[in-house]
Coordinates of C-alpha atoms and ligand atoms in Angstrom, one line a residue:
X640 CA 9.7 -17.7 -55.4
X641 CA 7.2 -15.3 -55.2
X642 CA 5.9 -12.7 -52.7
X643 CA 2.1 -12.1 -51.2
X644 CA 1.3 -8.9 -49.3
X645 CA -1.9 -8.8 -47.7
X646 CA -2.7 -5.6 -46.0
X647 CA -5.1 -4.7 -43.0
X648 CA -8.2 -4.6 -44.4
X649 CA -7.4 -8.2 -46.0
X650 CA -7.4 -9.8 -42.6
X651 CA -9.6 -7.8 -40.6
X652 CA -12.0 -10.4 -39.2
X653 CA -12.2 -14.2 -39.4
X654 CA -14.0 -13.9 -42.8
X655 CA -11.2 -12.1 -44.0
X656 CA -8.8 -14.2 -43.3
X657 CA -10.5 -17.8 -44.5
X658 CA -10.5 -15.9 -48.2
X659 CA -6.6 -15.5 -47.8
X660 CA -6.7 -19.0 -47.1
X661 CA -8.3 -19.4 -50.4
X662 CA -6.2 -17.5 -52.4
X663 CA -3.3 -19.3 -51.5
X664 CA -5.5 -22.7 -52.0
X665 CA -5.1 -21.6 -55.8
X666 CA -1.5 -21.8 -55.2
X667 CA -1.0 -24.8 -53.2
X668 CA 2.3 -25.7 -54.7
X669 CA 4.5 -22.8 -55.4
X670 CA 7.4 -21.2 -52.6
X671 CA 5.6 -18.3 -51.6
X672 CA 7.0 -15.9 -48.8
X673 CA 3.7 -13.8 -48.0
X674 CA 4.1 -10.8 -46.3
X675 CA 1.3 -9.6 -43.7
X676 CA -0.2 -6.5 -42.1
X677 CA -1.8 -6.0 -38.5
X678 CA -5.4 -7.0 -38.5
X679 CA -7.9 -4.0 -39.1
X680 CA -7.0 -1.3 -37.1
X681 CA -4.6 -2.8 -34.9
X682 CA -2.0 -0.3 -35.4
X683 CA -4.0 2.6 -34.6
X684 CA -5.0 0.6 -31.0
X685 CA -1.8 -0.2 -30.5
X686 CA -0.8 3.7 -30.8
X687 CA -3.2 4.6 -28.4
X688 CA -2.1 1.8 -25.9
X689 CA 1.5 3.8 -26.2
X690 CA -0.4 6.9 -25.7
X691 CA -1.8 5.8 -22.3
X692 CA 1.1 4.5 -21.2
X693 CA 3.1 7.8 -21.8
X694 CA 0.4 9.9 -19.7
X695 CA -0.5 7.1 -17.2
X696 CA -3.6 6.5 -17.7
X697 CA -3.9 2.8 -16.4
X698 CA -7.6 2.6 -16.6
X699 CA -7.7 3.6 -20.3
X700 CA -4.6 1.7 -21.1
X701 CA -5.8 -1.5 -19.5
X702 CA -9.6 -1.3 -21.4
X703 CA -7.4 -0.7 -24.5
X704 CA -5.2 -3.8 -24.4
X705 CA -8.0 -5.8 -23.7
X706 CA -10.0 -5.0 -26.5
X707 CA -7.2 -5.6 -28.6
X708 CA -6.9 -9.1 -26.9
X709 CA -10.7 -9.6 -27.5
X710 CA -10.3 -8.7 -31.0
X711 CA -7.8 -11.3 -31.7
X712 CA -9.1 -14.0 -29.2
X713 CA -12.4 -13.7 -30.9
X714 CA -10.7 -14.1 -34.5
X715 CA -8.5 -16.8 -33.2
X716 CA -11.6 -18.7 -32.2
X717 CA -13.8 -18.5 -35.7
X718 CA -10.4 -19.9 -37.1
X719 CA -9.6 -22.6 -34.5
X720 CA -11.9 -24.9 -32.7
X721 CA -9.6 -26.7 -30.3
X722 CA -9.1 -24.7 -27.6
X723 CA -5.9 -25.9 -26.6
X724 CA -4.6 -24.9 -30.2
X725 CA -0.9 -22.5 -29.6
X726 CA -2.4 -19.6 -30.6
X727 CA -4.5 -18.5 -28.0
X728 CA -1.7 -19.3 -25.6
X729 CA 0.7 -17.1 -28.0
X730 CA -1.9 -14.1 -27.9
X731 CA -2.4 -14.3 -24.2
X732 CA 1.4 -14.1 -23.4
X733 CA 1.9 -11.0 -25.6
X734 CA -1.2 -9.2 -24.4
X735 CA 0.2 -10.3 -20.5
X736 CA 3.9 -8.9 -21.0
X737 CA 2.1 -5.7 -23.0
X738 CA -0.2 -4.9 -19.9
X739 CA 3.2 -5.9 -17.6
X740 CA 5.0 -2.8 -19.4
X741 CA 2.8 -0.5 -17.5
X742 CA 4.5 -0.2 -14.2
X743 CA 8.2 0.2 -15.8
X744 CA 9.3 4.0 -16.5
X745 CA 8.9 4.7 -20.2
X746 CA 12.4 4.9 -22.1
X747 CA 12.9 8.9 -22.8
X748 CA 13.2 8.1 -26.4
X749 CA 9.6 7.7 -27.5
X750 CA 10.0 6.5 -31.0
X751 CA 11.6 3.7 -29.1
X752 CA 8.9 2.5 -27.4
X753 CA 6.6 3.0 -30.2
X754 CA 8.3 0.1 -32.0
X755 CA 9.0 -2.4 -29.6
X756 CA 4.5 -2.3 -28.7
X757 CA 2.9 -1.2 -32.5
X758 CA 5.0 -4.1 -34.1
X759 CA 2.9 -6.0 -32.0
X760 CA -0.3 -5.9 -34.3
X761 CA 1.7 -7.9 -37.5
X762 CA 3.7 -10.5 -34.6
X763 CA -0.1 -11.5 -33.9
X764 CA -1.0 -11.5 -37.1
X765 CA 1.6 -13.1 -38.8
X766 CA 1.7 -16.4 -36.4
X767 CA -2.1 -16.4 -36.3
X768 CA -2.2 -17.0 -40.1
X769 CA 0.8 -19.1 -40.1
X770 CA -1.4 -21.5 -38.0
X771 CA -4.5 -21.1 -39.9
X772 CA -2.7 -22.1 -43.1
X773 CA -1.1 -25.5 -41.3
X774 CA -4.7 -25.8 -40.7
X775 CA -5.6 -25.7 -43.9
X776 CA -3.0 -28.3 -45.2
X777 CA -0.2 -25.8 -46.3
X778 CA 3.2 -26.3 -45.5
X779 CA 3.5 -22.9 -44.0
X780 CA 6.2 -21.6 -41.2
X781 CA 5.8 -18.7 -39.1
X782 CA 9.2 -16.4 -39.6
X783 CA 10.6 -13.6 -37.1
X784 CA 11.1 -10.3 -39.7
X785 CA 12.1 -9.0 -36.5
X786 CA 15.8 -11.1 -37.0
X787 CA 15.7 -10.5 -40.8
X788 CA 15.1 -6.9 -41.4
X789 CA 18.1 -5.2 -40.3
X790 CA 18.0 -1.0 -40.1
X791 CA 19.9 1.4 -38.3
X792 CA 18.4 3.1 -35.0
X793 CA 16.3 5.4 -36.6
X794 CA 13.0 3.9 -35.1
X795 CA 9.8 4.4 -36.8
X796 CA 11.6 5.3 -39.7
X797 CA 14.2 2.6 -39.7
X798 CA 16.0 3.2 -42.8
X799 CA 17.1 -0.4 -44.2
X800 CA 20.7 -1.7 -43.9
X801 CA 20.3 -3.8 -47.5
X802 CA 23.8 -5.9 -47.6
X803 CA 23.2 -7.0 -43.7
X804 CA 19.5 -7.9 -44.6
X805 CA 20.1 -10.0 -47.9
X806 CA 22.5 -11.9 -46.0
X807 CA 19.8 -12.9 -43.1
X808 CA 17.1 -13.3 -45.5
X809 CA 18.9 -15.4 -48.0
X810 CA 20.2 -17.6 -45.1
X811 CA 16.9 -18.5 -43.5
X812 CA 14.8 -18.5 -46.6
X813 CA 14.2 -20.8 -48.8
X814 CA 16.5 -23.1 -46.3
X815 CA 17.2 -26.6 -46.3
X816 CA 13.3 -27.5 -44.7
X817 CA 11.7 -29.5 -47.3
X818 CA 8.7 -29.2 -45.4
X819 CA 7.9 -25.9 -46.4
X820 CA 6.9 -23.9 -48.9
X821 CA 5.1 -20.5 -47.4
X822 CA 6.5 -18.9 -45.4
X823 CA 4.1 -16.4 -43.2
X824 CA 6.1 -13.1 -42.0
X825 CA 5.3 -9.7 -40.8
X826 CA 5.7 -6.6 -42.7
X827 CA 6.3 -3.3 -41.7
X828 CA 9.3 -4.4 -38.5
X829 CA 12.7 -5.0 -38.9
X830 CA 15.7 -4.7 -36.1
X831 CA 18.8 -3.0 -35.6
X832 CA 22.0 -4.2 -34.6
X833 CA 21.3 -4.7 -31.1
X834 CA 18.6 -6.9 -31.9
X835 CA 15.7 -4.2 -31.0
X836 CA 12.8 -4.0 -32.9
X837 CA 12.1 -1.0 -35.4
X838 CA 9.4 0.0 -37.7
X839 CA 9.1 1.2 -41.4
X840 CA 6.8 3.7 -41.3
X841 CA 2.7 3.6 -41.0
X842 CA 1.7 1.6 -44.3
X843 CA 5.1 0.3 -44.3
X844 CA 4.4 -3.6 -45.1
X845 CA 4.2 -2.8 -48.8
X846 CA 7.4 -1.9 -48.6
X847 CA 8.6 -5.0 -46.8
X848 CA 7.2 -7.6 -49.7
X849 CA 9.9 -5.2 -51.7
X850 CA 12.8 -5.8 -49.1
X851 CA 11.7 -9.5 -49.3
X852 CA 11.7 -9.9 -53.1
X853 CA 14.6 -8.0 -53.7
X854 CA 16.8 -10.0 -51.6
X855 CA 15.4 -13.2 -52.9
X856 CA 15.2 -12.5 -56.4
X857 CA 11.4 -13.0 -56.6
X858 CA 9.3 -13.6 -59.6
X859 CA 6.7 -11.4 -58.7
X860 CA 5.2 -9.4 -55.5
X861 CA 1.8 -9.3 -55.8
X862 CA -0.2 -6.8 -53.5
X863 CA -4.0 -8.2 -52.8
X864 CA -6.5 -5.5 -52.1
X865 CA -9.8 -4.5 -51.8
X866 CA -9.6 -2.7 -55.0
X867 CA -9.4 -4.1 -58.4
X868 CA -5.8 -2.7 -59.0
X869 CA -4.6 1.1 -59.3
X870 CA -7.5 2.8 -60.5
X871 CA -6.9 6.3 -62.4
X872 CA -8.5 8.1 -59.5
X873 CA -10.1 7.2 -56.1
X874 CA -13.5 5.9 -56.4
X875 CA -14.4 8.4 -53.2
X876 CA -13.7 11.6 -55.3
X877 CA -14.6 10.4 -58.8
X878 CA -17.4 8.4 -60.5
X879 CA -16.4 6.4 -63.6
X880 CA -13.0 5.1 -62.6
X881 CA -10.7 3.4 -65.1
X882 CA -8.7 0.7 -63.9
X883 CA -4.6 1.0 -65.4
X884 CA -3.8 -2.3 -66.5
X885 CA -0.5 -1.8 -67.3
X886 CA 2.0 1.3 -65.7
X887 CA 5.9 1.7 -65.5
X888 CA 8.2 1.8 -62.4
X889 CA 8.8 5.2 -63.6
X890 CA 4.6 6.3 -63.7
X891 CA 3.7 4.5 -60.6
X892 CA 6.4 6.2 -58.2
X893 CA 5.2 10.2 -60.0
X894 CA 1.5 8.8 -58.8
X895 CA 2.8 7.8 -55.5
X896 CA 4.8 10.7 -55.2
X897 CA 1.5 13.2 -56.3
X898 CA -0.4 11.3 -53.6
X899 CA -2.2 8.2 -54.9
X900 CA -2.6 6.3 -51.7
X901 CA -2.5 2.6 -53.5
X902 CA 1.0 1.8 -52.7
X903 CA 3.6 2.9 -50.3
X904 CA 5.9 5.2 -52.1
X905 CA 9.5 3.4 -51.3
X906 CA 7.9 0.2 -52.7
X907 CA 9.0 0.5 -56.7
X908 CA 12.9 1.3 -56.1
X909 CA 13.8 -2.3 -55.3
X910 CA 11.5 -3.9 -57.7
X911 CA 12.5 -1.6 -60.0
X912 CA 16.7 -2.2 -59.8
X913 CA 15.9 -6.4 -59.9
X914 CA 13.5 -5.6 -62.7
X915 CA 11.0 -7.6 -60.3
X916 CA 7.1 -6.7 -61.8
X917 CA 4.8 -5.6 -59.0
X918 CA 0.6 -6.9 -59.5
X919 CA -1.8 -5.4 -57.8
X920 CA -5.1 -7.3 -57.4
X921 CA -8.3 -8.0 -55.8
X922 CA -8.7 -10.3 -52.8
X923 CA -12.0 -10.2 -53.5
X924 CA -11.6 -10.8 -57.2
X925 CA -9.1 -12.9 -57.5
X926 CA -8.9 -14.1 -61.0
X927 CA -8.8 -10.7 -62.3
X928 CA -5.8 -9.4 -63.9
X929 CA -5.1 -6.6 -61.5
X930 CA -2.4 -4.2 -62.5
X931 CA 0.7 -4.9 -63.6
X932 CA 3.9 -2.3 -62.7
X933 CA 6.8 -3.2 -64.6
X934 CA 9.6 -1.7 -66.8
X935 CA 7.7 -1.5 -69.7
X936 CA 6.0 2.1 -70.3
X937 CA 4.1 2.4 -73.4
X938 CA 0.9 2.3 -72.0
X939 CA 1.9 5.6 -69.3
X940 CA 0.2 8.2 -71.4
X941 CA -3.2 6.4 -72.5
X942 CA -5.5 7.2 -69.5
X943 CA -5.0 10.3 -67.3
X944 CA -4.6 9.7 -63.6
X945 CA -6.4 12.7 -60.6
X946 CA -5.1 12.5 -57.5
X947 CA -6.9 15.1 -55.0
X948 CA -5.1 15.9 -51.7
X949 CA -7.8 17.7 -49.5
X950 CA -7.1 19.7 -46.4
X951 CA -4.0 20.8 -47.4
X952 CA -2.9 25.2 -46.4
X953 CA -0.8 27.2 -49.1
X954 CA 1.5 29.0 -47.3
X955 CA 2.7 32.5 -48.7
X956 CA 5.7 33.8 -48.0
X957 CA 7.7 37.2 -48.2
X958 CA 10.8 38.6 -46.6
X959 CA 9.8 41.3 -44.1
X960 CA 12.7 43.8 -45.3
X961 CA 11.1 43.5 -48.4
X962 CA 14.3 41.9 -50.5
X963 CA 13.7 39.4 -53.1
X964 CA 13.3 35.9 -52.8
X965 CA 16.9 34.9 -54.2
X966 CA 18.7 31.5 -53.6
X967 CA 20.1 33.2 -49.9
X968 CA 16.4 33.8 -48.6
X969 CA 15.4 30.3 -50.1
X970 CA 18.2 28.1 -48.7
X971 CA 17.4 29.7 -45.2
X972 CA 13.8 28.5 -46.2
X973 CA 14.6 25.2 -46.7
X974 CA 16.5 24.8 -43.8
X975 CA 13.4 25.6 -41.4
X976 CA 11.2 23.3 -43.5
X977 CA 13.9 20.7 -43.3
X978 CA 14.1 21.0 -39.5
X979 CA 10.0 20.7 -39.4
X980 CA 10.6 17.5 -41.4
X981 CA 8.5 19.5 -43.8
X982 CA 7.2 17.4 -47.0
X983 CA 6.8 20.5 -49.8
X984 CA 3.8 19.7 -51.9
X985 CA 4.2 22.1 -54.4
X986 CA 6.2 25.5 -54.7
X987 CA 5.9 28.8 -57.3
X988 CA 8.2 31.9 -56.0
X989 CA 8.2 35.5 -57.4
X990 CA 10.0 38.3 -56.9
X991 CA 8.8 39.0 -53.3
X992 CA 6.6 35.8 -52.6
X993 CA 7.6 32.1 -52.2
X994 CA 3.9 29.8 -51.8
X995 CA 4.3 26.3 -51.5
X996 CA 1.6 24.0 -50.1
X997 CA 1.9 21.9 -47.2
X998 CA -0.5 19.3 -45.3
X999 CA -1.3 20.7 -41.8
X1000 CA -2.3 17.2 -40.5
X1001 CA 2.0 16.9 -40.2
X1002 CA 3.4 20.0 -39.5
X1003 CA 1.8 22.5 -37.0
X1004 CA 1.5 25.4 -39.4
X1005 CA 2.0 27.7 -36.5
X1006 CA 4.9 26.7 -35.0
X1007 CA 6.4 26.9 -38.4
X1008 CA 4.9 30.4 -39.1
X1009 CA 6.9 31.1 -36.1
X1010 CA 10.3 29.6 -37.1
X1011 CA 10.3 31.6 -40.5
X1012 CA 9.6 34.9 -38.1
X1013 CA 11.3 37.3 -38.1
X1014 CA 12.7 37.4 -41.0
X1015 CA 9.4 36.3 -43.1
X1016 CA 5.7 37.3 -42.7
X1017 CA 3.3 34.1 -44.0
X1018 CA 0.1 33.9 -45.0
X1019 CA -1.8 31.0 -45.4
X1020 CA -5.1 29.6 -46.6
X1021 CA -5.9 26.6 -44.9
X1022 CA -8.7 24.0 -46.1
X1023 CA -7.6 24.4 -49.8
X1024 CA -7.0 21.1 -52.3
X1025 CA -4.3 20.2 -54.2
X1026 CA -5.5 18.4 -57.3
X1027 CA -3.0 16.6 -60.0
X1028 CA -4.0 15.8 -63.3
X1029 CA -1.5 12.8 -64.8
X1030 CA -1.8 13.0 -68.7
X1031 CA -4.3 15.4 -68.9
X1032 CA -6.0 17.1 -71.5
X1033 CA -8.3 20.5 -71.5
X1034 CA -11.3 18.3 -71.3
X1035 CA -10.8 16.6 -67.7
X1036 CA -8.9 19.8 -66.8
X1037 CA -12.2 21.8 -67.6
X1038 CA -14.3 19.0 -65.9
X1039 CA -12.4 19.2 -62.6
X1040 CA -11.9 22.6 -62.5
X1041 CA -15.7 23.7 -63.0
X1042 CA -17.0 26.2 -60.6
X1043 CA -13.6 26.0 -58.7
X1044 CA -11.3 29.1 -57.8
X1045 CA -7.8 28.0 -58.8
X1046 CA -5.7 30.1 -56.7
X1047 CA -2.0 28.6 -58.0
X1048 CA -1.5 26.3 -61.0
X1049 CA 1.5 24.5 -62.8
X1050 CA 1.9 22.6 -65.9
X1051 CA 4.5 20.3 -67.4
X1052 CA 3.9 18.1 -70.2
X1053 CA 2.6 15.2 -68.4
X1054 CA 1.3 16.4 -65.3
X1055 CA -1.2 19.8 -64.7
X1056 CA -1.5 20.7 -61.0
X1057 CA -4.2 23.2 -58.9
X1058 CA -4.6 24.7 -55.8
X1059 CA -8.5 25.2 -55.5
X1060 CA -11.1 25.8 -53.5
Ligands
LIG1770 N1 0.2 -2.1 -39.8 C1 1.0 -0.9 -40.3 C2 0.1 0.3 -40.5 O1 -1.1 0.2 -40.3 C3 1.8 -1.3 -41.5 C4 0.9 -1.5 -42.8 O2 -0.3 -1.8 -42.6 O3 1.4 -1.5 -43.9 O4 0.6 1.3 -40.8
LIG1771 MG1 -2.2 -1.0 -44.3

């Protein structure tokens, strides 16, 4: 058995979606359980439609879910041409109970309601490429993540129950139906006990193909993208990008971790413990080899990796008494960031200052500047970049560094990082 994510931008239109088809051509005859994202930027529509909803705005909501209903309607007719096909009846029922949802009071728990309408996006998805593969000749089922993945009630962020969720997986999937042999099913949802539907986390489907293949014991996940693999750095900041061929578990959760956007960062664990390798390859290019992430690390140190975080504010911070920053100040520190759900970039103390960098597109820097008061003054710069240097040498350091001010910087034998601006 293997495992096929594609992402958004892999079935984004029509187009799109006909190449899947034709990857999966290639592999007419082997189990595959493939793992799909919302189309395009469904998820993004579908948090405005919960954003409409919340402040009542019926005319905005309503133009919203039908554009999303266009959207798929349209792509559901390029793919099918009978127009009695089960499709377009399956996307007008969801869009009709989505616009019904309206006129019923919000549940006070948002997070709640944010699940049960943005897991929408990969239901649509899913089924509409389930179809299009029968289409195509493949014995391919639709199946419900929504009764597989089980998490607790932490919606949006729905941690994963694992023993609960290998025993669902493993009873529906291969199963005893001869008659199939890809199985279509949506990343990114899961449910909790009470059978509601929870999320993963934005970019979270990656992360399903992992839940997937774990409990299966797959051969392989492969990721398809629009890139040729993991690149060294992102083509949007860099010219001359390498492609890494070959990384460890170990190398691709640091470049993860330092902010390389490629795969979602709780991906590697599970692959990782099963010793399952992950590929990363090209949709577009699809008999490339792609990048290979596996147990084997001797290849780690060969190319250096940059991974530039922009926007990001270095916060600096002092006690107002004047005392030293000790383990007392620090733990009362941490327990404010902790509380903002902080996510520290990057940190360097002295005696009187702790800095540490955080992105100001999570936290509202502000409201936390307020939290540390009074017993800390901050500074901040906002607008600075956080650039991280895998492998480096004084060469690329030189070269990224040129006609930069580094205003805080930290080496360790692999990994050289700078705040600059
Ligand atoms: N559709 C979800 C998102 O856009 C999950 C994913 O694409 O991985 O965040
Ligand atoms: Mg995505």
């Amino acid at each position: 058995m293997k495992v096929f994510k594609f992402g958004g931008a892999s079935v984004k239109n029509a187009e799109a979606i006909k190449n899947v088809g034709s990857i999966l051509l290639r592999y007419e005859r082997d189990p595959i359980v493939i793992i799909v994202s919302a189309m395009g930027k469904t998820t993004n529509k579908l948090e405005e439609v919960l954003s409409h909803w919340a402040s009542k705005n019926e005319l905005k909501f309503n133009h919203t879910v039908d554009e999303l209903r266009d959207f798929h309607n349209e792509i559901a007719g390029a793919l099918f041409h009978a127009r009695h096909h089960k499709v377009f009846n399956f996307i007008d029922e969801r869009f009709e109970s989505l616009k019904n949802r309206f006129d019923r009071p919000l549940a006070e728990h948002l997070p709640f309601e944010y699940d049960q309408i943005v897991s929408l996006g990969e239901v649509l998805s899913s089924f509409i490429i389930s179809e299009y593969l029968v289409e195509l000749g493949l014995k391919a089922r639709w199946v419900d993540a929504r009764t597989l993945v089980r998490t607790d009630n932490r919606y949006q962020e729905g941690n994963v129950q694992w023993e609960k969720t290998e025993q669902l997986i493993t009873e529906c999937l291969p199963g005893a139906d001869k008659e199939t042999d890809k199985w279509v099913t949506q990343g990114f949802v899961g449910h909790t006990a009470e059978g509601f539907t929870t999320t993963l986390g934005r970019e979270g489907s990656d992360y399903s193909a992992a839940i997937f293949a774990y409990c299966l014991n797959a051969e392989a996940v492969t990721i398809w993208k629009d890139v040729p693999g993991m690149l060294n750095a992102d083509p949007k900041y860099f010219e001359n990008t390498r492609l890494l061929t070959a990384i460890s578990y170990r190398e691709a959760i640091e470049l993860a971790y330092f902010g390389a956007s490629v795969i979602h960062p709780k991906t590697i664990k599970p692959l990782q413990n099963k010793g399952i390798p992950l590929y990363v390859k090209s949709f577009v290019h699809p008999d490339e080899p792609g990048t290979v992430i596996h147990a084997e690390g001797s290849k780690d140190h060969l190319i250096p990796s940059f991974i530039v975080k922009k926007k990001q504010c270095l916060l600096s911070i002092s006690a107002t008494d004047f005392s030293f920053i000790n383990e007392e100040s620090l733990s009362k520190l941490f327990e404010v960031f902790y509380a903002f759900r902080v996510t520290v970039q990057l940190m360097q103390n002295s005696a009187l200052n702790f800095s540490t960098l955080i992105d100001p597109q999570k936290v509202d820097v502000h409201e936390l500047i307020q939290a540390l008061s009074p017993a800390f003054t901050c500074k901040y710069n906002l607008d600075v970049e956080l650039v991280t240097i895998r492998h480096y040498d004084e060469d690329t350091i030189e070269q990224v560094l040129a006609g930069r001010e580094v205003l805080l910087e930290q080496r360790s034998r692999q990994t050289a990082r700078f705040v600059i601006r």
